[in-house]
mmCIF file with all atom_site columns, C-alpha atoms and ligand atoms in Angstrom:
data_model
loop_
_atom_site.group_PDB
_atom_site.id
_atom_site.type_symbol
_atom_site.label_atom_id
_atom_site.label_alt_id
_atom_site.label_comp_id
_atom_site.label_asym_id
_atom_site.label_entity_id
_atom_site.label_seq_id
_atom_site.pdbx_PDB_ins_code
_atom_site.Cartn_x
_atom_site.Cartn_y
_atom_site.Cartn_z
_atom_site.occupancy
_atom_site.B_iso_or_equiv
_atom_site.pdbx_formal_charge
_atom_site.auth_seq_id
_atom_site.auth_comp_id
_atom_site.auth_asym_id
_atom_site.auth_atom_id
_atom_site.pdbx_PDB_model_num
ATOM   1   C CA . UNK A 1 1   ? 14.886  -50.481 -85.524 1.00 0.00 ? 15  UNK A CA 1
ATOM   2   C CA . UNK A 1 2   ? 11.957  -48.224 -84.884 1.00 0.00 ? 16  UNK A CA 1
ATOM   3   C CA . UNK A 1 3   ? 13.058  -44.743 -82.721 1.00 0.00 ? 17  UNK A CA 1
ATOM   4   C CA . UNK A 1 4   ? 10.941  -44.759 -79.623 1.00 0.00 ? 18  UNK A CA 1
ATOM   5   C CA . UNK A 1 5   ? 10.425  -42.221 -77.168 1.00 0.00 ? 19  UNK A CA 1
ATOM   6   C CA . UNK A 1 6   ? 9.263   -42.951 -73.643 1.00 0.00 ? 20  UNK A CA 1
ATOM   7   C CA . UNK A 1 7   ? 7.318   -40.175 -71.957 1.00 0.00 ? 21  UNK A CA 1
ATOM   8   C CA . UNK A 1 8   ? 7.371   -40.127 -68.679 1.00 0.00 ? 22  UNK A CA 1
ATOM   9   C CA . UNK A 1 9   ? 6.405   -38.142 -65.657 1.00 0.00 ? 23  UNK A CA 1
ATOM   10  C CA . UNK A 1 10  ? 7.262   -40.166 -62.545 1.00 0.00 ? 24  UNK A CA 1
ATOM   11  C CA . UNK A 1 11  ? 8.954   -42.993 -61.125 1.00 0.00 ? 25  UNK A CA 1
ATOM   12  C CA . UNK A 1 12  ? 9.948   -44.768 -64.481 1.00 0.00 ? 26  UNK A CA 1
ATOM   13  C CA . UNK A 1 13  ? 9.568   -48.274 -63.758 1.00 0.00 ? 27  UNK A CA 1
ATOM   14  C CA . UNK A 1 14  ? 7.587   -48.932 -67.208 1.00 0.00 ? 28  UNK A CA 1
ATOM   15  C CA . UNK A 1 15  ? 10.793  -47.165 -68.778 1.00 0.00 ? 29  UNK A CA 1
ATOM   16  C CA . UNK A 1 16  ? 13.208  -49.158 -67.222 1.00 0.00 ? 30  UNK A CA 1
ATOM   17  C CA . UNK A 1 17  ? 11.389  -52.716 -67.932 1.00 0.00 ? 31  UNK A CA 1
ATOM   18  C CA . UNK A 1 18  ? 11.185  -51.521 -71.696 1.00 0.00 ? 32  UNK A CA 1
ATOM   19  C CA . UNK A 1 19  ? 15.143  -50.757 -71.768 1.00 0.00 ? 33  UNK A CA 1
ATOM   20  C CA . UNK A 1 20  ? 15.658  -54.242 -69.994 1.00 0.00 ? 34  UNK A CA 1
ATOM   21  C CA . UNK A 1 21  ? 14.149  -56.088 -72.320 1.00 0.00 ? 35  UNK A CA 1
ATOM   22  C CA . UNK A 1 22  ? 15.130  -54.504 -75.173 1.00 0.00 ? 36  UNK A CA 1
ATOM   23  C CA . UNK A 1 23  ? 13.472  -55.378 -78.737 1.00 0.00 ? 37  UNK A CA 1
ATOM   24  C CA . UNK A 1 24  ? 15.050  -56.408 -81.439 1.00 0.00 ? 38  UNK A CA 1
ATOM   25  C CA . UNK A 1 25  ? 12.329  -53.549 -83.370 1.00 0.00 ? 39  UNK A CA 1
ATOM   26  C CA . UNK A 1 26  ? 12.636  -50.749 -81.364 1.00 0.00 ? 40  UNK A CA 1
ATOM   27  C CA . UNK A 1 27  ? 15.769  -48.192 -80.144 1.00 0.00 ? 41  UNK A CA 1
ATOM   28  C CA . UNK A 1 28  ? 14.424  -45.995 -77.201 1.00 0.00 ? 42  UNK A CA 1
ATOM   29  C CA . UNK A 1 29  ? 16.123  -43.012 -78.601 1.00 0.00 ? 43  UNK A CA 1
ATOM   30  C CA . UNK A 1 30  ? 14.598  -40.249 -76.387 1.00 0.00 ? 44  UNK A CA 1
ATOM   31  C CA . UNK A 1 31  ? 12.663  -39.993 -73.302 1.00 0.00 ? 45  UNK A CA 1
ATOM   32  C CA . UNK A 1 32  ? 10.962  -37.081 -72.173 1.00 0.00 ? 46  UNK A CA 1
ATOM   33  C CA . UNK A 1 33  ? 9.430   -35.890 -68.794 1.00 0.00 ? 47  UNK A CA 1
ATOM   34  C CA . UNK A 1 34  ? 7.087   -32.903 -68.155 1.00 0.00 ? 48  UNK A CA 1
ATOM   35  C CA . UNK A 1 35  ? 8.362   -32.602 -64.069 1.00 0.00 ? 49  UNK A CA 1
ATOM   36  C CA . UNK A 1 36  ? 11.509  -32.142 -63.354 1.00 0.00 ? 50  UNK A CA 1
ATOM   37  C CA . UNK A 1 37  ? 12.171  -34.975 -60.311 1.00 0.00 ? 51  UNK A CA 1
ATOM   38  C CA . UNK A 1 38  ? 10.743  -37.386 -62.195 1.00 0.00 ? 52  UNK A CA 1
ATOM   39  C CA . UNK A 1 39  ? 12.813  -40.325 -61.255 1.00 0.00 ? 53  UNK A CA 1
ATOM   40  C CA . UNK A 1 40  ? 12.766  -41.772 -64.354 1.00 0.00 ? 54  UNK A CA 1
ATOM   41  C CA . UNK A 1 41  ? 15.381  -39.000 -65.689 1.00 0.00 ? 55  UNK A CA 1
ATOM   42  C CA . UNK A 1 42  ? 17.702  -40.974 -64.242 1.00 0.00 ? 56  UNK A CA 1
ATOM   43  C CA . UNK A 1 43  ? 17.026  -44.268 -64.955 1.00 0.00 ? 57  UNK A CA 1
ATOM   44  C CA . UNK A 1 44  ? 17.690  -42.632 -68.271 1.00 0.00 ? 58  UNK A CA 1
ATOM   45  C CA . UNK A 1 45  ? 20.404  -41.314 -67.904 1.00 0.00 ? 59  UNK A CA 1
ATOM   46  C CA . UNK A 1 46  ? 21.824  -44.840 -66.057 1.00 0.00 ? 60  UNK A CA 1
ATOM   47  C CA . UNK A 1 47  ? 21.356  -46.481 -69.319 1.00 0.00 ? 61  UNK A CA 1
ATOM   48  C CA . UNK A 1 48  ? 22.521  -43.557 -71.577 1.00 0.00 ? 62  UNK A CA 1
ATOM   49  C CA . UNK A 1 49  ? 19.412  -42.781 -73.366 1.00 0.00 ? 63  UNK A CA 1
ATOM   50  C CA . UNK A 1 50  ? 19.193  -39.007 -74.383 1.00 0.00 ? 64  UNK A CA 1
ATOM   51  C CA . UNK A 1 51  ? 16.201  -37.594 -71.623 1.00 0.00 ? 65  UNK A CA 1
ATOM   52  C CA . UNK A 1 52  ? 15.425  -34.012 -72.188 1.00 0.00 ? 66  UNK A CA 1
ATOM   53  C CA . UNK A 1 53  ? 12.380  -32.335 -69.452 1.00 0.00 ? 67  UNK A CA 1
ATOM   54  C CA . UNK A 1 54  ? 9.899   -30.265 -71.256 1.00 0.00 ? 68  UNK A CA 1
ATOM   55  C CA . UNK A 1 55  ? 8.121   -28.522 -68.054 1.00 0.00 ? 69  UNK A CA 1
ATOM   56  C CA . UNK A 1 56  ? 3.906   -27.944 -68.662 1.00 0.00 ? 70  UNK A CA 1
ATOM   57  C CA . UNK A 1 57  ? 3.419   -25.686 -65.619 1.00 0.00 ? 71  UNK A CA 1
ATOM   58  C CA . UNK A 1 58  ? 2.020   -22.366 -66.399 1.00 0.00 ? 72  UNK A CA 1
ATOM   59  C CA . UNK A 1 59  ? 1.765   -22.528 -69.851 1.00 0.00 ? 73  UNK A CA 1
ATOM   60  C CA . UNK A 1 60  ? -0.928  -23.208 -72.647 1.00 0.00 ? 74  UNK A CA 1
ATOM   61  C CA . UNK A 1 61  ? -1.353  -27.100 -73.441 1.00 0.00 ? 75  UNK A CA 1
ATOM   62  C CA . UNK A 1 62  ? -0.832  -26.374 -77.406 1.00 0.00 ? 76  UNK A CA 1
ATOM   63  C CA . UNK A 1 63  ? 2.707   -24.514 -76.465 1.00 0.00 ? 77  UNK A CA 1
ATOM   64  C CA . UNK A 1 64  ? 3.406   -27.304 -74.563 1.00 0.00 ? 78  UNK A CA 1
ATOM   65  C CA . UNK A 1 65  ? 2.306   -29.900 -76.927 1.00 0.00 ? 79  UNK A CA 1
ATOM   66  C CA . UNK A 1 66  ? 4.256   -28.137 -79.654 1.00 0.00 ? 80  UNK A CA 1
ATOM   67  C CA . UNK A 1 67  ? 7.026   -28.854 -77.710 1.00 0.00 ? 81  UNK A CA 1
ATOM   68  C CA . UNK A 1 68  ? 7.326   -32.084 -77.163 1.00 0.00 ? 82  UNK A CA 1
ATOM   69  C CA . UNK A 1 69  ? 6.267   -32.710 -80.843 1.00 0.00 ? 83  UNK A CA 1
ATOM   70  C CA . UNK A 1 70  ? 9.413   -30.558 -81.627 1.00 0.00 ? 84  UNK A CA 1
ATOM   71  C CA . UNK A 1 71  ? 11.305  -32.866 -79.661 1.00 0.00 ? 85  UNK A CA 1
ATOM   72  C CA . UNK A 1 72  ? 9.902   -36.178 -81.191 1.00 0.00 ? 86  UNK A CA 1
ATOM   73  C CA . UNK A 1 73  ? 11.124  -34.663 -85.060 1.00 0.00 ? 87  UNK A CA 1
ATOM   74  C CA . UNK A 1 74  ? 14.309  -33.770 -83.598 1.00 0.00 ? 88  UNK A CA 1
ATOM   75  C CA . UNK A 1 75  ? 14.863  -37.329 -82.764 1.00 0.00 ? 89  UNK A CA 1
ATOM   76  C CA . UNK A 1 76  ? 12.820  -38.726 -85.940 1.00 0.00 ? 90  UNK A CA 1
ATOM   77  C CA . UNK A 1 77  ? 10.776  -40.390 -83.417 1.00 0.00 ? 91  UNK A CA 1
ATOM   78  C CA . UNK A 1 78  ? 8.405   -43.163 -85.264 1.00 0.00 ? 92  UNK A CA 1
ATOM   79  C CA . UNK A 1 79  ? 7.021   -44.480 -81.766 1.00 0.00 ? 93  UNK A CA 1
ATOM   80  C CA . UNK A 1 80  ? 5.709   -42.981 -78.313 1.00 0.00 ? 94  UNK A CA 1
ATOM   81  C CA . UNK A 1 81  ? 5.464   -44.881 -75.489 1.00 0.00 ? 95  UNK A CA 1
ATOM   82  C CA . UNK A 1 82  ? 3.346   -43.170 -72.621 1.00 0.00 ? 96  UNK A CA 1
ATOM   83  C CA . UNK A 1 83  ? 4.484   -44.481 -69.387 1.00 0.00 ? 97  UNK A CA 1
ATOM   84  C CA . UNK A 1 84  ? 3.190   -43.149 -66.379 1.00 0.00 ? 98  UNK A CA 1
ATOM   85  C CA . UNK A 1 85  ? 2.872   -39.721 -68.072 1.00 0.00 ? 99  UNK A CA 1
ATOM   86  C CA . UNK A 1 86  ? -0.086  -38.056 -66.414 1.00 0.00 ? 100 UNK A CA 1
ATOM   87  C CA . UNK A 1 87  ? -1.260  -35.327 -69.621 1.00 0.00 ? 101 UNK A CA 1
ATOM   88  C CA . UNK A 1 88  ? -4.263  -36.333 -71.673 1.00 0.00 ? 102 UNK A CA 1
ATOM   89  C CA . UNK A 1 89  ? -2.879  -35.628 -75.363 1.00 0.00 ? 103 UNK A CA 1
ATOM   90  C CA . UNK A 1 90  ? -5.014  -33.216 -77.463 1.00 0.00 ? 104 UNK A CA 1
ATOM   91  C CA . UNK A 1 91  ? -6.296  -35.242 -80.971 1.00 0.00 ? 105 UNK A CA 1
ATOM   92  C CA . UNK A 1 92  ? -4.195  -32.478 -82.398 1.00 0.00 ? 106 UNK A CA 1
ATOM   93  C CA . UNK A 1 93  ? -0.707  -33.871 -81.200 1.00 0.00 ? 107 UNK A CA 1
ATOM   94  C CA . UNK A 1 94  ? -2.127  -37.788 -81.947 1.00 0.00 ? 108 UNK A CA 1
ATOM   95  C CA . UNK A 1 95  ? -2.670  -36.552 -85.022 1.00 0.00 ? 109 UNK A CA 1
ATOM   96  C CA . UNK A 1 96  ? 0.288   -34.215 -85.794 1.00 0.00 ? 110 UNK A CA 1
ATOM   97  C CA . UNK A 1 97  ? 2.532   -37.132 -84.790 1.00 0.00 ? 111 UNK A CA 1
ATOM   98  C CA . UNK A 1 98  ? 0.683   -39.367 -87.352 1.00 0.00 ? 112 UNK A CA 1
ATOM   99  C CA . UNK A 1 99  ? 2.815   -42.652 -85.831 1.00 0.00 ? 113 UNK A CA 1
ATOM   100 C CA . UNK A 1 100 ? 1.574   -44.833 -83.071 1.00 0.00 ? 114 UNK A CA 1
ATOM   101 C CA . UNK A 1 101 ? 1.204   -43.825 -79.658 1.00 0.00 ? 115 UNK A CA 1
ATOM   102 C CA . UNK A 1 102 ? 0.836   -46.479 -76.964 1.00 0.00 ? 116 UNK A CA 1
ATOM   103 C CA . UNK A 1 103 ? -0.128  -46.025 -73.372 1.00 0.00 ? 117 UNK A CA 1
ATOM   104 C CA . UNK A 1 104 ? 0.017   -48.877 -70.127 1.00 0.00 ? 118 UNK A CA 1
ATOM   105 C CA . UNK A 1 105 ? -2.939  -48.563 -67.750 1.00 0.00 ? 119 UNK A CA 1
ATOM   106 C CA . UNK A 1 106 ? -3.672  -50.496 -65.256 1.00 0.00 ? 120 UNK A CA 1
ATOM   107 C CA . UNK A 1 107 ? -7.102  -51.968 -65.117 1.00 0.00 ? 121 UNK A CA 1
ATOM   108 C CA . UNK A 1 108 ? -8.973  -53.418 -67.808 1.00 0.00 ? 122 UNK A CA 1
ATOM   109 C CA . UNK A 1 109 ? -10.165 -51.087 -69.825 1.00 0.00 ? 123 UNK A CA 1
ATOM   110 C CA . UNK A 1 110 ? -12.925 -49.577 -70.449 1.00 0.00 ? 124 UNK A CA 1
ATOM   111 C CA . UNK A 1 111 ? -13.231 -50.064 -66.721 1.00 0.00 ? 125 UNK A CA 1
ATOM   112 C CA . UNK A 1 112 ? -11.805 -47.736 -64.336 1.00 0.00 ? 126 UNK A CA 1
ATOM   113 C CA . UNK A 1 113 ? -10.191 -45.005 -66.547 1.00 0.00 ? 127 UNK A CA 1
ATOM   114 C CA . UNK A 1 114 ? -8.456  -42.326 -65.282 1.00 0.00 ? 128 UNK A CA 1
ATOM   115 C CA . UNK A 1 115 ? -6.126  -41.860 -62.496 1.00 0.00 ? 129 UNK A CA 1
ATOM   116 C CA . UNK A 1 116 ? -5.961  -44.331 -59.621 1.00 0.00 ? 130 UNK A CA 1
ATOM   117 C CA . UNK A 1 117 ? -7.508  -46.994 -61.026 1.00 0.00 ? 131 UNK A CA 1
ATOM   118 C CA . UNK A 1 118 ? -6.285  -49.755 -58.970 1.00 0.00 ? 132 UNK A CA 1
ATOM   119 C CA . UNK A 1 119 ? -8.137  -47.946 -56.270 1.00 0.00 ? 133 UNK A CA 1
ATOM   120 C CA . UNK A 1 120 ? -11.472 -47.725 -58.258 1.00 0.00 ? 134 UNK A CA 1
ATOM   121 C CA . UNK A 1 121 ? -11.410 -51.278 -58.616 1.00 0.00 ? 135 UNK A CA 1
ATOM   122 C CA . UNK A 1 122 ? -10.887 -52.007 -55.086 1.00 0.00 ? 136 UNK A CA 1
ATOM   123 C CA . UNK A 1 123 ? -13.854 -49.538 -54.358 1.00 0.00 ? 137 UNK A CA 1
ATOM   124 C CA . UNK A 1 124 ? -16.394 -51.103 -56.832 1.00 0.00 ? 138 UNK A CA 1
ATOM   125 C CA . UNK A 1 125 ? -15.498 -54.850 -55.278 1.00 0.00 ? 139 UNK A CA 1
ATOM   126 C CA . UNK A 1 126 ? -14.271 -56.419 -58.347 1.00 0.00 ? 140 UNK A CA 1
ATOM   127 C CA . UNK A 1 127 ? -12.670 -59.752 -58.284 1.00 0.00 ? 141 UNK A CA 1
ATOM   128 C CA . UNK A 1 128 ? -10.642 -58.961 -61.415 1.00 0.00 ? 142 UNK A CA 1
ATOM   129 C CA . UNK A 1 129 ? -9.216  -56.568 -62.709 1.00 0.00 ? 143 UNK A CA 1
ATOM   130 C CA . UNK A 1 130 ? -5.870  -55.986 -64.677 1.00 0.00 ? 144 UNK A CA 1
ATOM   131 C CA . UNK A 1 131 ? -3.471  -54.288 -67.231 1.00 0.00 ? 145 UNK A CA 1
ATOM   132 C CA . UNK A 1 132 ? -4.111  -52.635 -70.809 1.00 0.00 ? 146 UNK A CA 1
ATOM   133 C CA . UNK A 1 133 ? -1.770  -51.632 -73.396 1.00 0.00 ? 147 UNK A CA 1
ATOM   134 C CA . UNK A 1 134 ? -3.838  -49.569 -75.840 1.00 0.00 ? 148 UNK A CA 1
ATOM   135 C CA . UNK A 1 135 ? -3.271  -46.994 -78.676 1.00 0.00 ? 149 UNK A CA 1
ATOM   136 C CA . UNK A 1 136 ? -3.968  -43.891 -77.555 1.00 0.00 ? 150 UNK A CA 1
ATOM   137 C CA . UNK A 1 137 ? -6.644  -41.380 -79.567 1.00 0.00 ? 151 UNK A CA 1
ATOM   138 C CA . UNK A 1 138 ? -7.623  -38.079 -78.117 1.00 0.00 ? 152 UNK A CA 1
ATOM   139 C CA . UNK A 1 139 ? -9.989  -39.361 -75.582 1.00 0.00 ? 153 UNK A CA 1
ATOM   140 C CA . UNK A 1 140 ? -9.271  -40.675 -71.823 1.00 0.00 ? 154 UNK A CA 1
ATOM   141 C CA . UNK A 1 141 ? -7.683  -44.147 -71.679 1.00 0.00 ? 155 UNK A CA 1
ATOM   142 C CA . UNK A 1 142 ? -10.414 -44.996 -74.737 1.00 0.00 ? 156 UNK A CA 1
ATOM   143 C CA . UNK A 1 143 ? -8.347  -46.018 -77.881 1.00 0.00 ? 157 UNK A CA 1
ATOM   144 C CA . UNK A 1 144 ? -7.869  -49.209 -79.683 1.00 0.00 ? 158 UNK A CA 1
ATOM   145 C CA . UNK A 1 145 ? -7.002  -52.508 -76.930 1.00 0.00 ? 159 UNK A CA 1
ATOM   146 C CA . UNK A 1 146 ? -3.381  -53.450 -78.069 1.00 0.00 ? 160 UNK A CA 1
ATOM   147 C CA . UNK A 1 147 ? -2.752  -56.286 -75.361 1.00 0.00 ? 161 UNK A CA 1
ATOM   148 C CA . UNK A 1 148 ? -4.644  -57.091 -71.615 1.00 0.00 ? 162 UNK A CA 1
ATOM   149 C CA . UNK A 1 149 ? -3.901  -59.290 -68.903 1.00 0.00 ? 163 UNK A CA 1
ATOM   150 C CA . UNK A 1 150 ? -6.207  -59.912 -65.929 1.00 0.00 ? 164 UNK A CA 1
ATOM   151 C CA . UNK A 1 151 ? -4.916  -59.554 -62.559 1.00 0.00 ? 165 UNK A CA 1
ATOM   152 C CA . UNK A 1 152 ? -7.213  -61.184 -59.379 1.00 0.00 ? 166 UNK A CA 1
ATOM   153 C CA . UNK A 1 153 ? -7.864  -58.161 -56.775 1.00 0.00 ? 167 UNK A CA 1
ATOM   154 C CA . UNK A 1 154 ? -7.807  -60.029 -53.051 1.00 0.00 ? 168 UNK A CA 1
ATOM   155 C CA . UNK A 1 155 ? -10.131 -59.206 -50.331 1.00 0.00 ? 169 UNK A CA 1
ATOM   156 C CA . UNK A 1 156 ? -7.063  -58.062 -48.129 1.00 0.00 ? 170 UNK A CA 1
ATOM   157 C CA . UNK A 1 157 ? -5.731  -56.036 -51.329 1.00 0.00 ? 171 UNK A CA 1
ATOM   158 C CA . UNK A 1 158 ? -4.870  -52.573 -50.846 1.00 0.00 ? 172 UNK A CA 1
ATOM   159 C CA . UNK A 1 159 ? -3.897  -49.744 -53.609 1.00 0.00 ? 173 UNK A CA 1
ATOM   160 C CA . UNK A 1 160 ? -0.472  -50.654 -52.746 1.00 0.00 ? 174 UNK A CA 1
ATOM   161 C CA . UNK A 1 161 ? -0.735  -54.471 -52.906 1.00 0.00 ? 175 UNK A CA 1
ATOM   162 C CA . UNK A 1 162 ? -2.405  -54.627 -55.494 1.00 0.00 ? 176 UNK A CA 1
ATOM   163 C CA . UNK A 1 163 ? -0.235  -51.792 -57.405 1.00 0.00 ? 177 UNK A CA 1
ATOM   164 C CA . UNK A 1 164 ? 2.501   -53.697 -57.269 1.00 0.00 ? 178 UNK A CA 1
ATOM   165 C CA . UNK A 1 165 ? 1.057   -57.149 -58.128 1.00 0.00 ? 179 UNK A CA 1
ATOM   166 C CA . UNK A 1 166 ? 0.388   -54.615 -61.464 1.00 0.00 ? 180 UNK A CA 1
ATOM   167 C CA . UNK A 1 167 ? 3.032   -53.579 -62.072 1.00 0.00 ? 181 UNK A CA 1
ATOM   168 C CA . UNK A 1 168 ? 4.876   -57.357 -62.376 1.00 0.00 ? 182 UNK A CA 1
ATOM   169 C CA . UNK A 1 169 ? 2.659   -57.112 -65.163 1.00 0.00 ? 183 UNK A CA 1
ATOM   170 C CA . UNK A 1 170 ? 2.876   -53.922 -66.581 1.00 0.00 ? 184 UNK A CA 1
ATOM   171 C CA . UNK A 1 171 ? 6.565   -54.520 -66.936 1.00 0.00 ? 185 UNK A CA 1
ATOM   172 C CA . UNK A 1 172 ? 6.069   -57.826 -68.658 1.00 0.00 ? 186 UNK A CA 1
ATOM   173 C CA . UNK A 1 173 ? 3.353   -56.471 -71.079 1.00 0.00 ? 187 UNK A CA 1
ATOM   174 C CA . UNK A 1 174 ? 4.730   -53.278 -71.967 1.00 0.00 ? 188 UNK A CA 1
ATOM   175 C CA . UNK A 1 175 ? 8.345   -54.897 -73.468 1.00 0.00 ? 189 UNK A CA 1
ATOM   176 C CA . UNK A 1 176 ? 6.003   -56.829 -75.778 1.00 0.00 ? 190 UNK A CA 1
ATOM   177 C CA . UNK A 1 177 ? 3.476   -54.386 -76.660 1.00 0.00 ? 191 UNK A CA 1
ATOM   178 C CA . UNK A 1 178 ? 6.058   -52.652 -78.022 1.00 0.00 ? 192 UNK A CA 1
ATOM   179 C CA . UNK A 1 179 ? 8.195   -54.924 -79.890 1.00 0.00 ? 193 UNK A CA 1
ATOM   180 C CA . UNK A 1 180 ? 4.532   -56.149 -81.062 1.00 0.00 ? 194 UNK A CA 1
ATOM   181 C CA . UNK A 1 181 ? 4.152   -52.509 -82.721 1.00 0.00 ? 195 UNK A CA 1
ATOM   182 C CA . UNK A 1 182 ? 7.812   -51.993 -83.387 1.00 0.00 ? 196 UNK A CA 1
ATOM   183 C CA . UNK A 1 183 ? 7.502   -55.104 -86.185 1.00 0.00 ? 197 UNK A CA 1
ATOM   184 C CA . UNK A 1 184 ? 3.642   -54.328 -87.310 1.00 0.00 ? 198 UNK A CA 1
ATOM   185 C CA . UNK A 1 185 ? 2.670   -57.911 -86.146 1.00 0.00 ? 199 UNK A CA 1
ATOM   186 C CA . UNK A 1 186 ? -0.743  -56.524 -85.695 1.00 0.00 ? 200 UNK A CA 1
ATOM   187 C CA . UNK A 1 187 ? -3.567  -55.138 -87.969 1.00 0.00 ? 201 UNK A CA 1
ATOM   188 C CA . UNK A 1 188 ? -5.925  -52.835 -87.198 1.00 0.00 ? 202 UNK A CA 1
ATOM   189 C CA . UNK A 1 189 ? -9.423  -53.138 -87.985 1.00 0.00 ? 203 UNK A CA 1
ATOM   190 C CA . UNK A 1 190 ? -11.755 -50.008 -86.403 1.00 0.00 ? 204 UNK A CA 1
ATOM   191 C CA . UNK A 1 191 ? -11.117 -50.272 -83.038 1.00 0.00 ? 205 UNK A CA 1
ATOM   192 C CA . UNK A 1 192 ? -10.135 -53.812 -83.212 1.00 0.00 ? 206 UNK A CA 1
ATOM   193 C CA . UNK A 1 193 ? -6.598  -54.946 -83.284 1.00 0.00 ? 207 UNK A CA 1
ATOM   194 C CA . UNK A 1 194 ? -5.609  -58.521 -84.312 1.00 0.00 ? 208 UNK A CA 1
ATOM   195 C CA . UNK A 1 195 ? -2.612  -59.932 -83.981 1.00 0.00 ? 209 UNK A CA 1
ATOM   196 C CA . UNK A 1 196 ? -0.283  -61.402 -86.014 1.00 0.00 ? 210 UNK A CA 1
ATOM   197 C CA . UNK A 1 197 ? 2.352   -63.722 -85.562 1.00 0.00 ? 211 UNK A CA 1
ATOM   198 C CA . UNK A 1 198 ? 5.703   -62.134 -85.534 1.00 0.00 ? 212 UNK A CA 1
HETATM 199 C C1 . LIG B 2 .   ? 1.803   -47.380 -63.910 1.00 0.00 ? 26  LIG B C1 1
HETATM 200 O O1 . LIG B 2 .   ? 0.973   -48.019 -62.994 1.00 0.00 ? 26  LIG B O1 1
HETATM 201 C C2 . LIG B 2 .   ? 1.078   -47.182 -65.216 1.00 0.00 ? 26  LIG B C2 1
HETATM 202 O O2 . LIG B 2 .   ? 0.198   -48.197 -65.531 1.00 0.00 ? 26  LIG B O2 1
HETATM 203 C C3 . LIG B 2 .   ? 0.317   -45.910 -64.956 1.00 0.00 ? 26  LIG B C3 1
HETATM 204 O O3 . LIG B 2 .   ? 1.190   -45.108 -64.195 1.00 0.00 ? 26  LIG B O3 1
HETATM 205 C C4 . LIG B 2 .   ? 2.110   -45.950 -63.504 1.00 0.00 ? 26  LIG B C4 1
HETATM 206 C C5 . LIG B 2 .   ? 3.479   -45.517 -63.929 1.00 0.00 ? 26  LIG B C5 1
HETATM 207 O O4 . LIG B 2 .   ? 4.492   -46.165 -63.194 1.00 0.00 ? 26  LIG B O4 1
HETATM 208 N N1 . LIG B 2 .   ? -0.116  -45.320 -66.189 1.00 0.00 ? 26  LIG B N1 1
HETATM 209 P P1 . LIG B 2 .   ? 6.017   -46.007 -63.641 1.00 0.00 ? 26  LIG B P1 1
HETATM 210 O O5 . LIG B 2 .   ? 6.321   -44.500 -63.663 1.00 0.00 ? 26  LIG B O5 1
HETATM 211 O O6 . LIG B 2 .   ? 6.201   -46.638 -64.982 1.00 0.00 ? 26  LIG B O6 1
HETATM 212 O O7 . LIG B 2 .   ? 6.791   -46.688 -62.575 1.00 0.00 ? 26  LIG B O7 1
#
């Protein structure tokens, strides 16, 4: 069983879909949150996982970082899931972590990185767009494609429709992203992952 942490800084959802379908590879052994109402806290908390906040305003990045990495060791954390956590990690902390560090977005990368994406989408008149699990390196939304699943944008679609038409998705793709990583059915090659069966 691989000790995960979750890092969250919002509603949770992502969280709670990866406790619910739990992996037979992967214990989510800590959870951490940079904002204090982040409602995912207690959707930790519901299902007894150890959540401990670990607040960024007002201080230096690094300090913060350092943190958080503190926390991870404390737990012998061996995989971070990013789920809604809105801080870009420096390449210091990917690489001080040294395990594997996945994050959900939702569009199909490399389109529409950053935040709001389901809105970009709608605003550049796609007809597709979608979800991404990827490894994260120190850049925005830019590392290695894990797993992606295409999602149709409608011409009555709004950020909120279509959000949540995601987010079915997100929740389905995230479980197995993880247990995907948790038992190394994948190889990477460059920026290329292949998959393996498991
Ligand atoms: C999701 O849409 C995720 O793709 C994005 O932020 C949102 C987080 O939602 N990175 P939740 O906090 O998991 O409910």
């Amino acid at each position: 069983m691989k000790r995960t942490a979750v890092l969250i800084s919002g509603r949770g959802s992502n969280l709670g879909a990866i406790l619910s379908r739990a992996s037979p590879h992967a214990t989510v052994a800590l959870v951490v949150s940079n904002r204090a109402d982040a409602g995912g806290l207690e959707i930790a908390r519901r299902s007894g996982v150890e959540a401990v906040t670990i607040l960024h305003a007002g201080r230096a990045r690094e300090d913060h970082e350092r943190d958080v990495l503190g926390a991870l060791r404390r737990h012998r954390i061996e995989i971070v899931c990013l789920a809604g956590y809105m801080r870009v990690l420096t390449g210091g902390f990917v690489d001080a972590f040294g395990g594997p560090i996945l994050n959900i977005h939702p569009s199909l990368l490399p389109a529409f990185p950053g935040v709001r994406a389901q809105k970009q989408a709608i605003d550049a008149g796609v007809r597709w767009t979608g979800v991404t699990v990827h490894f994260v390196d120190a850049g925005l939304d830019s590392g290695p494609i894990l797993l992606q699943e295409p999602v149709s944008v409608n011409a009555d679609d709004t950020e909120e429709t279509l959000s949540a038409r995601m987010l079915a998705v997100e929740h389905r793709l995230y479980p197995r992203a993880l247990d995907i990583v948790a038992s190394g059915a994948y190889e990477r090659r460059g920026r290329v992952i292949i998959l393996r069966a498991s």
